[in-house]
Coordinates of C-alpha atoms and ligand atoms in Angstrom, one line a residue:
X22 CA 0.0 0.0 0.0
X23 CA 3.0 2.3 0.7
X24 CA 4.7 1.2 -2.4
X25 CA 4.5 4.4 -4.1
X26 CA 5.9 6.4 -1.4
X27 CA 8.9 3.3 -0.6
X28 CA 10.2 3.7 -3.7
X29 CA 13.8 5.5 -3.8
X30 CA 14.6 3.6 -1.0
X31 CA 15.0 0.2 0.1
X32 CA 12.6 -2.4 1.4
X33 CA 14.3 -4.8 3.5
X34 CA 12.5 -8.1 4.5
X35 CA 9.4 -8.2 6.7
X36 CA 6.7 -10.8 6.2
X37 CA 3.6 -9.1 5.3
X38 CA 1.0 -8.5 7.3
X39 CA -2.2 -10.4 7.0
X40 CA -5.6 -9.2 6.1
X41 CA -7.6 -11.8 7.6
X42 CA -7.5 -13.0 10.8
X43 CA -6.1 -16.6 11.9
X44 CA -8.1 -19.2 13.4
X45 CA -6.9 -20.3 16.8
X46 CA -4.6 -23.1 15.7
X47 CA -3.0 -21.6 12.9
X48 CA -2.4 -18.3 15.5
X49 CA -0.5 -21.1 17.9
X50 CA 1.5 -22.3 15.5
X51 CA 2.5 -18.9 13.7
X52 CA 2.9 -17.7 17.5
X53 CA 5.3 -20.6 18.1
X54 CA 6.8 -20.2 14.4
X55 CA 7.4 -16.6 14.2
X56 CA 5.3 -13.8 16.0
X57 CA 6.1 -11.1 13.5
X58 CA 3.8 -13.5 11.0
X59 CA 0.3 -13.2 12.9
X60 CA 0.4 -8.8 12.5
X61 CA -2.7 -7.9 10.9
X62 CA -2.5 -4.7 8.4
X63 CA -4.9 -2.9 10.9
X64 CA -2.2 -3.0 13.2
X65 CA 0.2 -1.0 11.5
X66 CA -3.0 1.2 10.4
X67 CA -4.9 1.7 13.8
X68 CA -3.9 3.8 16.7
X69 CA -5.9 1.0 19.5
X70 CA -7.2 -2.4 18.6
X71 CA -8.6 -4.5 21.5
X72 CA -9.6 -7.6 21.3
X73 CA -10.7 -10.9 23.0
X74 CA -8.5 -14.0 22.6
X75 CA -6.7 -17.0 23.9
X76 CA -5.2 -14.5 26.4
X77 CA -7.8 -12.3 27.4
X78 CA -8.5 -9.4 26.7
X79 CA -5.7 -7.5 24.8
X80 CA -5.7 -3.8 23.8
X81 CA -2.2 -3.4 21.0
X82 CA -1.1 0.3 21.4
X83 CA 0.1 2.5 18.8
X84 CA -1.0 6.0 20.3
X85 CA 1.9 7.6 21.7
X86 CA -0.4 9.1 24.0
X87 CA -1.5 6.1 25.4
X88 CA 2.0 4.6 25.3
X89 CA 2.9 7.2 27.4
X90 CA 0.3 6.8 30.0
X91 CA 0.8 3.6 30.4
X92 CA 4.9 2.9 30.5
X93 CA 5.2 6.2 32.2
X94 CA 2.8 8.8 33.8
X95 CA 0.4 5.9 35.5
X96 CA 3.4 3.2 35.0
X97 CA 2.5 2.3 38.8
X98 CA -1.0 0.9 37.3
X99 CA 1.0 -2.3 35.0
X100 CA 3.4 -4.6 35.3
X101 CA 5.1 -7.3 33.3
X102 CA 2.6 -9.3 32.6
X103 CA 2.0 -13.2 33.6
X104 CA 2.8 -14.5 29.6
X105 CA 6.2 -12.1 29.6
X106 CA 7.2 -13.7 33.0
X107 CA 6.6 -17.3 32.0
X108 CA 8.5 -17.3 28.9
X109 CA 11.6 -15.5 30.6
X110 CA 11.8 -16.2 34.2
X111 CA 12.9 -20.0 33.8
X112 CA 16.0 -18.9 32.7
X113 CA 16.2 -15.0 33.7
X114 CA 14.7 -15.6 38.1
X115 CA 13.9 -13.1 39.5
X116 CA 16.5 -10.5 37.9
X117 CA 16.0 -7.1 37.2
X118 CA 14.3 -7.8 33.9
X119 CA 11.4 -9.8 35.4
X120 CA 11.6 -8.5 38.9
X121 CA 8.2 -6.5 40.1
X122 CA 7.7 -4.2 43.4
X123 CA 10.5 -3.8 46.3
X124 CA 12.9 -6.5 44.5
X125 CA 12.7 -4.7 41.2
X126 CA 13.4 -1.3 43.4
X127 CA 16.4 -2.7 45.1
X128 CA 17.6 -4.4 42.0
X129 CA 17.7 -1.4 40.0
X130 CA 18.9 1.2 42.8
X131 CA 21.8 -1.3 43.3
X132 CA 22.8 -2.0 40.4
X133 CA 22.6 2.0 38.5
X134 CA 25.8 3.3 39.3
X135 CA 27.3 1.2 36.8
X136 CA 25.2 2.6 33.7
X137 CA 25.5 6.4 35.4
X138 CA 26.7 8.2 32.0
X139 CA 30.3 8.9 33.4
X140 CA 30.5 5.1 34.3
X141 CA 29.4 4.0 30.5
X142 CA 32.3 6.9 29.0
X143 CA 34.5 4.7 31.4
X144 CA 33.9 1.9 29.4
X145 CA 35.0 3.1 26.0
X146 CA 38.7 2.1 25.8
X147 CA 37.5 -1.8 26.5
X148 CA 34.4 -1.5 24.0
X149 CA 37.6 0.1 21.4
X150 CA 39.5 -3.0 22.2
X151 CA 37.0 -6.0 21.8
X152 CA 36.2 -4.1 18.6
X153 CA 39.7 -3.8 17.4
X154 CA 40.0 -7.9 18.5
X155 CA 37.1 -8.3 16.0
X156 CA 39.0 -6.5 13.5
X157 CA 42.5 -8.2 13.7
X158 CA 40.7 -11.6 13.8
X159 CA 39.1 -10.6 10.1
X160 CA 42.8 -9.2 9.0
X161 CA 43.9 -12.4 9.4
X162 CA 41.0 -14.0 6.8
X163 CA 41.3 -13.5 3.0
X164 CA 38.9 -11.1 1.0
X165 CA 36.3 -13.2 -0.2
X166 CA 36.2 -15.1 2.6
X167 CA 32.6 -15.9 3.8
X168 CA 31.8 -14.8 7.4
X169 CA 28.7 -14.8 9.7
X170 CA 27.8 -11.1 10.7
X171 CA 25.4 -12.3 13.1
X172 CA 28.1 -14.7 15.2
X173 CA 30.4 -12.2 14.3
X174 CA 28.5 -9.4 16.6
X175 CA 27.5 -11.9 19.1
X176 CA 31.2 -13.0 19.4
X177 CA 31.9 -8.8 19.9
X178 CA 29.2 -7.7 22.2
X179 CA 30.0 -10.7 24.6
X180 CA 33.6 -9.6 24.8
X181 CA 32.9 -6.0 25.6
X182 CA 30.8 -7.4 28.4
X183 CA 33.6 -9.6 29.5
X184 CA 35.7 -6.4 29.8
X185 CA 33.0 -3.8 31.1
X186 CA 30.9 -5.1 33.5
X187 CA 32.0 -8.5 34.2
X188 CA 35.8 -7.4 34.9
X189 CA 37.0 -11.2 35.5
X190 CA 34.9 -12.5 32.1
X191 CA 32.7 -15.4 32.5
X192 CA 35.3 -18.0 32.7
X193 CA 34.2 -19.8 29.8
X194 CA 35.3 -20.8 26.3
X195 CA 33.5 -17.3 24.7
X196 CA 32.5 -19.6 21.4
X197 CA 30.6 -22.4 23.9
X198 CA 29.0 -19.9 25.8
X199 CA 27.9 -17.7 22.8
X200 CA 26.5 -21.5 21.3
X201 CA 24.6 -21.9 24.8
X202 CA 23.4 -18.2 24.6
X203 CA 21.5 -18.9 21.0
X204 CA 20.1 -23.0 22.3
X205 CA 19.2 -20.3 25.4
X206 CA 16.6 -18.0 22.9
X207 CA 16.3 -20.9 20.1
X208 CA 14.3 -23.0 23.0
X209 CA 13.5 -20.4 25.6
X210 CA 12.1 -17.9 22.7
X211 CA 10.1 -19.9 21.5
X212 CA 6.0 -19.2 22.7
X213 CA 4.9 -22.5 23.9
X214 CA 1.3 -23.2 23.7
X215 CA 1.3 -24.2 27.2
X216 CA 2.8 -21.1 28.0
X217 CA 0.0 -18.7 26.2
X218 CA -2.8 -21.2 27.9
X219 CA -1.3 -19.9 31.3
X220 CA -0.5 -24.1 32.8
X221 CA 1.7 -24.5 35.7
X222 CA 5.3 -24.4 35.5
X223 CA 5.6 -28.4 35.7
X224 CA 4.4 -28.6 32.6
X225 CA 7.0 -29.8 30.1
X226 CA 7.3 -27.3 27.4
X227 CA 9.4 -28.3 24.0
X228 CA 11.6 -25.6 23.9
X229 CA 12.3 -25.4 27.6
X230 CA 13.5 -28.5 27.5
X231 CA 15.8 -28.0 24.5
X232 CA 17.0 -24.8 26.3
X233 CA 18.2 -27.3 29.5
X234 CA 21.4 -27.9 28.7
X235 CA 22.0 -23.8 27.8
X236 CA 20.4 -23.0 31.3
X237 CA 22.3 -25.7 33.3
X238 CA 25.7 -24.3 31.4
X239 CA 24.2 -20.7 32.9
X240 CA 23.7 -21.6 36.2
X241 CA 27.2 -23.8 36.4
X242 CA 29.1 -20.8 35.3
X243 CA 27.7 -17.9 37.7
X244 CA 28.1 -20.2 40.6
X245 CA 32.0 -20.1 39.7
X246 CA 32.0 -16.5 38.9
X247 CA 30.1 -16.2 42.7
X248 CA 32.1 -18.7 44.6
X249 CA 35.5 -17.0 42.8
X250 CA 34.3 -14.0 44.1
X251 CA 33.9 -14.5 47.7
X252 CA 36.8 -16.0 47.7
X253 CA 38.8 -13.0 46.9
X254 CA 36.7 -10.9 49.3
X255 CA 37.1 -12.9 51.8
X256 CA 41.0 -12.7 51.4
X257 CA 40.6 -9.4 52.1
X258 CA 41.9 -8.8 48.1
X259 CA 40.4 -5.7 46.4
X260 CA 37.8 -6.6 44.2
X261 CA 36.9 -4.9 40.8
X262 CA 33.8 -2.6 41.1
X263 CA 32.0 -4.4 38.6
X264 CA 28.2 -6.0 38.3
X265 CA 28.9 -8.6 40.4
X266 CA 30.4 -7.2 43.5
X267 CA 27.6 -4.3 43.2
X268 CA 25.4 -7.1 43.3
X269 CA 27.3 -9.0 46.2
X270 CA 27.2 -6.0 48.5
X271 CA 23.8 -4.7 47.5
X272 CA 21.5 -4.1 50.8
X273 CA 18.3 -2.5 51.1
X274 CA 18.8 0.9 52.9
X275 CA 15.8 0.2 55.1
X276 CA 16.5 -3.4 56.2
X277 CA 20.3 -3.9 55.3
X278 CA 18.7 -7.2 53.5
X279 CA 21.2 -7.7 50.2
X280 CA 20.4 -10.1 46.8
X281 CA 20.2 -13.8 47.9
X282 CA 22.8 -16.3 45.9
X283 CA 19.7 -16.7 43.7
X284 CA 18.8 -13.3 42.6
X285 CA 22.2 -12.5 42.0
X286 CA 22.4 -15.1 39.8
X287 CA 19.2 -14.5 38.3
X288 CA 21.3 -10.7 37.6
X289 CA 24.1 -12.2 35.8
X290 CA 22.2 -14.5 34.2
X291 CA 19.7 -11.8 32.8
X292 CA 23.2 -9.4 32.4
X293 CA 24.5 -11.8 29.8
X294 CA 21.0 -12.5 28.2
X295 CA 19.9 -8.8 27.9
X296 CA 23.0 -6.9 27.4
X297 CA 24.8 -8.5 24.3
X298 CA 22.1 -10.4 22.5
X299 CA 20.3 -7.4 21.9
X300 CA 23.3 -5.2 21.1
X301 CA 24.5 -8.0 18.4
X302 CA 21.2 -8.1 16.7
X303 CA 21.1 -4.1 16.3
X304 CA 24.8 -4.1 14.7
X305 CA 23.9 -7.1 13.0
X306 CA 20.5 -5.8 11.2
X307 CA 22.9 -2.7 10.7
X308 CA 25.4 -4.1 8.7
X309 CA 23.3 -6.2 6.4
X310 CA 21.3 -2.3 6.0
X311 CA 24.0 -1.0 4.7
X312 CA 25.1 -3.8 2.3
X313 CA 21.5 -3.1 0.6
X314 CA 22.1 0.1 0.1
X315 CA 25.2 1.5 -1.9
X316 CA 24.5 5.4 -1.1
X317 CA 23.9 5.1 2.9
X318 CA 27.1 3.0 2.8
X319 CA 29.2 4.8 0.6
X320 CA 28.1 8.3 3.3
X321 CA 29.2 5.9 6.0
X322 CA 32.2 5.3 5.1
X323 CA 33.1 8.6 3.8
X324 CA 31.9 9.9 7.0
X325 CA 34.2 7.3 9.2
X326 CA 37.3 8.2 7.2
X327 CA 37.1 11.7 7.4
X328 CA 36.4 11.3 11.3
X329 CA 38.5 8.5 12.2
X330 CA 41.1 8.2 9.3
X331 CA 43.8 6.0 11.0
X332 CA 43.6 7.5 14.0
X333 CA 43.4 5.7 17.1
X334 CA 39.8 5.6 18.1
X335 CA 38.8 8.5 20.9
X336 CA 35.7 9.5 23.4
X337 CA 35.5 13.1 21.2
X338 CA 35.3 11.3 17.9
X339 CA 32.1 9.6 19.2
X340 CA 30.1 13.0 18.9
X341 CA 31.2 13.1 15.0
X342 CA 29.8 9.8 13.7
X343 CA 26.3 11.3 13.5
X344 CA 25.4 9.4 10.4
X345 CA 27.1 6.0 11.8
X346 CA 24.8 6.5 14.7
X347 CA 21.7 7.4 12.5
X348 CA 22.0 3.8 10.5
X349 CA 22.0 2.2 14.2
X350 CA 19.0 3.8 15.3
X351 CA 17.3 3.0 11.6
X352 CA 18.1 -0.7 11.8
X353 CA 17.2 -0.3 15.6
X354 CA 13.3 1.0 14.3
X355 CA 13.2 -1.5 11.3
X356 CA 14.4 -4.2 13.2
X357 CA 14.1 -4.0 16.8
X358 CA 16.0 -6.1 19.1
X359 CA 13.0 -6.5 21.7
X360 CA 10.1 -6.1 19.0
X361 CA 7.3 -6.7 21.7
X362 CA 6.3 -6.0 25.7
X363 CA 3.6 -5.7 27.4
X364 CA 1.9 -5.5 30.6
X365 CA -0.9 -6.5 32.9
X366 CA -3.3 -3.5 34.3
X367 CA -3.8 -4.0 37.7
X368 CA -6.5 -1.7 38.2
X369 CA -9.5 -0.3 35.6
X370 CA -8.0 2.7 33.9
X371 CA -9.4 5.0 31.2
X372 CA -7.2 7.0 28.7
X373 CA -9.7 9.4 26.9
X374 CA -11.6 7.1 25.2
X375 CA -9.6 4.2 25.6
X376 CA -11.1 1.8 28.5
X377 CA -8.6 -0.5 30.1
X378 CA -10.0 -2.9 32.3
X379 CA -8.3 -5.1 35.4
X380 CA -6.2 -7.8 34.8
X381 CA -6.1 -6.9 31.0
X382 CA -3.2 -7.0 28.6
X383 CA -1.7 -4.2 26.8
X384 CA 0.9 -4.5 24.3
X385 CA 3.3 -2.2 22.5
X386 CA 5.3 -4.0 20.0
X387 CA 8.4 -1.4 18.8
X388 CA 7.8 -3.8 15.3
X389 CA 4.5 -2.5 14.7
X390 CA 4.5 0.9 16.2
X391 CA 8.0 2.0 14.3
X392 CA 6.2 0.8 10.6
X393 CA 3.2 2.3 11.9
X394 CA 1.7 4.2 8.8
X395 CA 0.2 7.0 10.8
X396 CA 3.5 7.7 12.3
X397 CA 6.3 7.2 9.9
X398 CA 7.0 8.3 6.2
X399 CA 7.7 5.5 4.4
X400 CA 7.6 3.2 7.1
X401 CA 9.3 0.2 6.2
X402 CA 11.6 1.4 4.0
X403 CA 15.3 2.1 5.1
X404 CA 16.1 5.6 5.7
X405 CA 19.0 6.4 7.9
X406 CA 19.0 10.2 7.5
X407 CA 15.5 11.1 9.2
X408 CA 17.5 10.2 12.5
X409 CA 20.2 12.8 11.6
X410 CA 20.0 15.8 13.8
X411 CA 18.2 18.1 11.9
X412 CA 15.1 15.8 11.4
X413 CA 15.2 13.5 14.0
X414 CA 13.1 16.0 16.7
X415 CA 10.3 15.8 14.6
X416 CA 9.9 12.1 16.0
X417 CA 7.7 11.5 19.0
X418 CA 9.7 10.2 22.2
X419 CA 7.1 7.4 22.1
X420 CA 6.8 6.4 18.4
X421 CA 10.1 5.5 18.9
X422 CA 10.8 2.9 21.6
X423 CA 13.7 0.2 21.0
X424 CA 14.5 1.1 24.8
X425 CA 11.3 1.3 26.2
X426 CA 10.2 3.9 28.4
X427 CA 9.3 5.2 31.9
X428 CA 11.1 3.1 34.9
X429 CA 11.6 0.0 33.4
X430 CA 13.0 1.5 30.7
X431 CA 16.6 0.1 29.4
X432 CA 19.5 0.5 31.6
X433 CA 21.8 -0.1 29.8
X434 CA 20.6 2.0 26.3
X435 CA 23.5 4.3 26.3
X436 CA 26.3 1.5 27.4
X437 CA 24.6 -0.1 24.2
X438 CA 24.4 2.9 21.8
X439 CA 27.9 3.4 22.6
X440 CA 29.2 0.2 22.2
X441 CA 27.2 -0.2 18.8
X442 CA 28.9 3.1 17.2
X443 CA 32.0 2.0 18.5
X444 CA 31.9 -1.3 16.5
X445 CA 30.3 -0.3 13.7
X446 CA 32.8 2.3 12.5
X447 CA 35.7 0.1 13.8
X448 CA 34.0 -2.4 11.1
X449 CA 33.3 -0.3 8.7
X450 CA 36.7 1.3 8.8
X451 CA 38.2 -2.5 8.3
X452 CA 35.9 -3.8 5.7
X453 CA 32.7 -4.1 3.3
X454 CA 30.9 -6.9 4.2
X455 CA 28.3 -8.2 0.6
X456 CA 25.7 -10.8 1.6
X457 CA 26.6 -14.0 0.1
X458 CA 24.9 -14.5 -3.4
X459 CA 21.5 -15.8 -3.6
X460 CA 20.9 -15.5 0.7
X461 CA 17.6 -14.9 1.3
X462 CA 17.7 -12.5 4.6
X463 CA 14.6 -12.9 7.4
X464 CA 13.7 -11.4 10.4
X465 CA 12.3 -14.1 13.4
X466 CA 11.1 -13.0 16.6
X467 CA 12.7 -15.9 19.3
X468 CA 12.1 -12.9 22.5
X469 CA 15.2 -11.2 20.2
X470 CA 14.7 -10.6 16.5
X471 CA 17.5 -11.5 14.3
X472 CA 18.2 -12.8 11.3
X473 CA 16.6 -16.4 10.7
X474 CA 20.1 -18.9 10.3
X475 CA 22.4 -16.0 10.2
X476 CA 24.3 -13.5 8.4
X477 CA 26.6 -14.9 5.8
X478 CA 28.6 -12.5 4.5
X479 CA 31.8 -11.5 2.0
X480 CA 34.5 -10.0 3.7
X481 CA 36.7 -7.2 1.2
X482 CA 39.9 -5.2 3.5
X483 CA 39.0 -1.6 3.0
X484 CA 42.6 -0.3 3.4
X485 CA 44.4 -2.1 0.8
X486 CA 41.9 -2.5 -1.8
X487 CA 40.7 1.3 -1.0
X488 CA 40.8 2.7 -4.8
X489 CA 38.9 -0.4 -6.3
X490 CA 36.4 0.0 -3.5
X491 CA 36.1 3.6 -4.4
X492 CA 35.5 3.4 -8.1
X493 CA 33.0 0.8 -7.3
X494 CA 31.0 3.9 -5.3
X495 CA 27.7 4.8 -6.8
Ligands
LIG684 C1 20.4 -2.4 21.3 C2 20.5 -3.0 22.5 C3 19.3 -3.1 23.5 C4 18.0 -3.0 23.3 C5 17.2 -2.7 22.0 C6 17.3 -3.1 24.6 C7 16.0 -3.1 24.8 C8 15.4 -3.1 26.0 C9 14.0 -2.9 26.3 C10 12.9 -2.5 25.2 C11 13.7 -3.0 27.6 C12 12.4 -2.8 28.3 C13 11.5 -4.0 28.4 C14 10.2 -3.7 28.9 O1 9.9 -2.6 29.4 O2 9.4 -4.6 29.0 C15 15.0 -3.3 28.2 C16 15.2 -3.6 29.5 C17 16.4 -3.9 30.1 N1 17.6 -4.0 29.4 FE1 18.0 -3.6 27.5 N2 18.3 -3.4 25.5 C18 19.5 -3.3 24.9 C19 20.8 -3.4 25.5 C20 21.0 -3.7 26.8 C21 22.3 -3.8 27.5 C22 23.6 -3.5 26.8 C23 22.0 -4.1 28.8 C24 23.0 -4.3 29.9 C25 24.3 -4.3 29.8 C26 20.6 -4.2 29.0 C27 20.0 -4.6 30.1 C28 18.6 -4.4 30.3 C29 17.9 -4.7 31.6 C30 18.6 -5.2 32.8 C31 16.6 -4.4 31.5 C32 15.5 -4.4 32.5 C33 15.4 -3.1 33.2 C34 14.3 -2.9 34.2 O3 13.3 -3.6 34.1 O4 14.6 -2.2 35.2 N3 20.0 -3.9 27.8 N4 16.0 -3.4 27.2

């Protein structure tokens, strides 16, 4: 329908949204499949559909008013609703994603001072290095050479947190725990009917079962990073001030009550899971963008010579790489990394005409609401430059969510816009990346969205093949 309007830029891959609705078993098995399948074209069309269903009643928000209302200015009326909290808590606990009332509050008090803006500048030189460790490793491969962009990132974002906020690192082959981190979402992410149907936790689910071996792997490793720990506290040894001590010597100001072994464990756990996954997908999605579409790369790369040249990599040059940073928030509305949340009302509530009863759902799905046709020009079409500077205030602070909003809102969404601009001009600097020949590209929702079976991709060195590349420019 937006056709017309899409046309000097480029479509990347979405399925298309459906005009008629699904019955209920063909919903459960799309849900299972791929969520992003069952949107209806009135989603992307209305401002409020609500609707009765195998869930209850469920009210999908695109209004940024209403958004706003409800993650922010009566945030106190919802929480994370029961479905959410089934599908994540088996491997997250009780962490600061899935944690509701006083724990959440402790959680998040405790554990802010390490994503205060000074802390996250703090962090740059070891988010420069894991990127330069990403480029060295592709020096060493020959151009042509086929690599996955999607492993590639994972393999990245993990070691930045291995250097950031888990000082130590995880004490684990990096390559065996990324492989446990994907069976983690592969099993995990998928919506098990059982799940949606709201039966007890002893009921086997597929997926969770499949995911066993990735959450056994989890819960092995943090109780080695915790034992190690203690151990060097209770040598009286200093210990770095990084997530986990916070969380070892977190107490409650009014009781002096800290995190139980559990919930700290539930923190690193949900640490690992939230901060990296997420991250990868965004610089993933990024680079395949850009090898769509010769003009936004050819002004990336013209942009990241002229800033970065072969300079060293600084804080100030961070300010500079405005369009770097406008392809990661584009990729980050096409495709973003948590394309669905919603919550639970606890009380009735009414938002103008909008009647939200007890107990109901409401969702907000970044997918829909950043293609939403009232919102957007050209909505599913890539267009890095309505984020630069000059355009990007026209955008409502809640038709734009890849973060969220109001007090559950990201923590760590600068540590991760840093770290993403960081990599992608270090990668960009190093190389072109081409998807192989005759891949077919497509997004699936598992919790993350990322590209189905990977990113396989050509790798040509930038430096030394620099006045081919250039002639090849449009
Ligand atoms: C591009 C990268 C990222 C995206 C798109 C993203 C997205 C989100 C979103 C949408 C939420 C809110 C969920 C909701 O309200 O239901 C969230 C929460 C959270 N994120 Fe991120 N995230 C990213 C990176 C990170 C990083 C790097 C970390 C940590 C190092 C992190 C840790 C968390 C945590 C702990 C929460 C729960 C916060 C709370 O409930 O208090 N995320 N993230």
């Amino acid at each position: 329908m937006t056709g017309s309007l899409e046309a000097p830029f480029f479509r990347p891959p979405a399925p298309k949204p459906r005009t008629e609705p699904m019955g209920l078993l063909a919903f459960l098995l799309a849900v299972r499949k791929n969520p992003l399948t069952t949107w209806m074209e009135r989603h992307f069309e209305e401002a409020v559909i609500s609707g009765e269903g195998v869930l209850g009643r469920v009210t999908v928000v695109n209004d940024p008013t209403v958004i706003r209302h409800v993650l922010l200015d009566n945030a106190a009326n919802y929480r994370k609703d029961d479905l959410q909290l089934r599908i994540l808590a088996p491997g997250l606990g009780r962490g600061l994603l899935t944690a509701e009332g006083d724990e959440w509050k402790l959680q998040r008090r405790t554990i802010a001072p390490l994503f205060t803006p000074r802390h996250v500048a703090g962090f740059f030189p070891a988010m420069v290095e894991a990127a330069e460790r990403l480029v060295r490793r592709w020096r060493r491969r020959p151009d042509g050479r086929i690599v996955d962009a999607s492993l590639e990132m994972t393999r990245v974002t993990l070691d930045v947190l291995e250097r950031t906020i888990f000082t130590h690192g995880v004490s684990r082959d990096p390559d065996a725990l990324a492989r446990a981190i994907t069976r983690y979402f592969e099993g995990i992410g998928r919506v098990d009917p059982v799940d949606i149907f709201g039966m007890p936790g002893w009921v086997p689910r597929i997926g969770r079962l499949r995911a066993r071996p990735a959450i056994r792997f989890f819960e092995e490793m943090v109780a080695e990073l915790i034992e190690g720990r203690k151990a060097l506290i209770a040598r009286g040894e200093p210990a770095p001030r990084d997530l986990l001590s916070l969380l070892l010597e977190a107490a409650d100001p009014e009781t002096g009550k800290g995190l139980s072994d559990r919930d700290v464990r539930a923190n690193i756990v949900t640490f690992i899971g939230a901060g990296h996954e997420t991250t990868a997908n965004a610089l993933s999605w990024s680079i395949y963008l850009l090898s769509q579409d010769p003009r936004s790369r050819a002004r990336i790369e013209e942009e990241v010579e002229r800033v970065l040249g072969g300079e060293p990599f600084k804080p100030h040059h961070l300010e500079k790489l405005v369009f770097t940073r406008a392809v990661i928030d584009e990729a980050l509305r096409l495709y973003p990394p948590v394309p669905f949340m919603s919550r639970s009302a606890i009380k009735d509530d009414e938002i103008g005409p909008v009647y939200i009863p007890a107990g109901s759902i409401v969702t907000v799905a970044p997918y829909v609401l950043h293609r939403h046709r009232r919102l957007w020009e050209h909505p599913d079409s890539f267009d890095p430059e309505r984020f630069l500077p000059e355009k990007r205030d026209r955008i409502d602070r809640f038709a734009y969510l890849p973060f969220g909003a109001g007090p559950r809102v990201c923590i760590g969404a600068s540590f991760a816009l840093q770290e993403a601009v960081i990599v992608l001009a270090s990668v960009v600097r190093a190389v072109r990346l081409d998807l192989q020949e005759g891949y077919e590209v497509n997004p699936l929702h598992r919790i993350t969205l990322r590209p189905h079976g990977g990113l396989p991709m050509r790798l040509t060195h930038r430096a030394k093949n620099r006045g081919q590349l250039l002639r090849a420019m449009p």
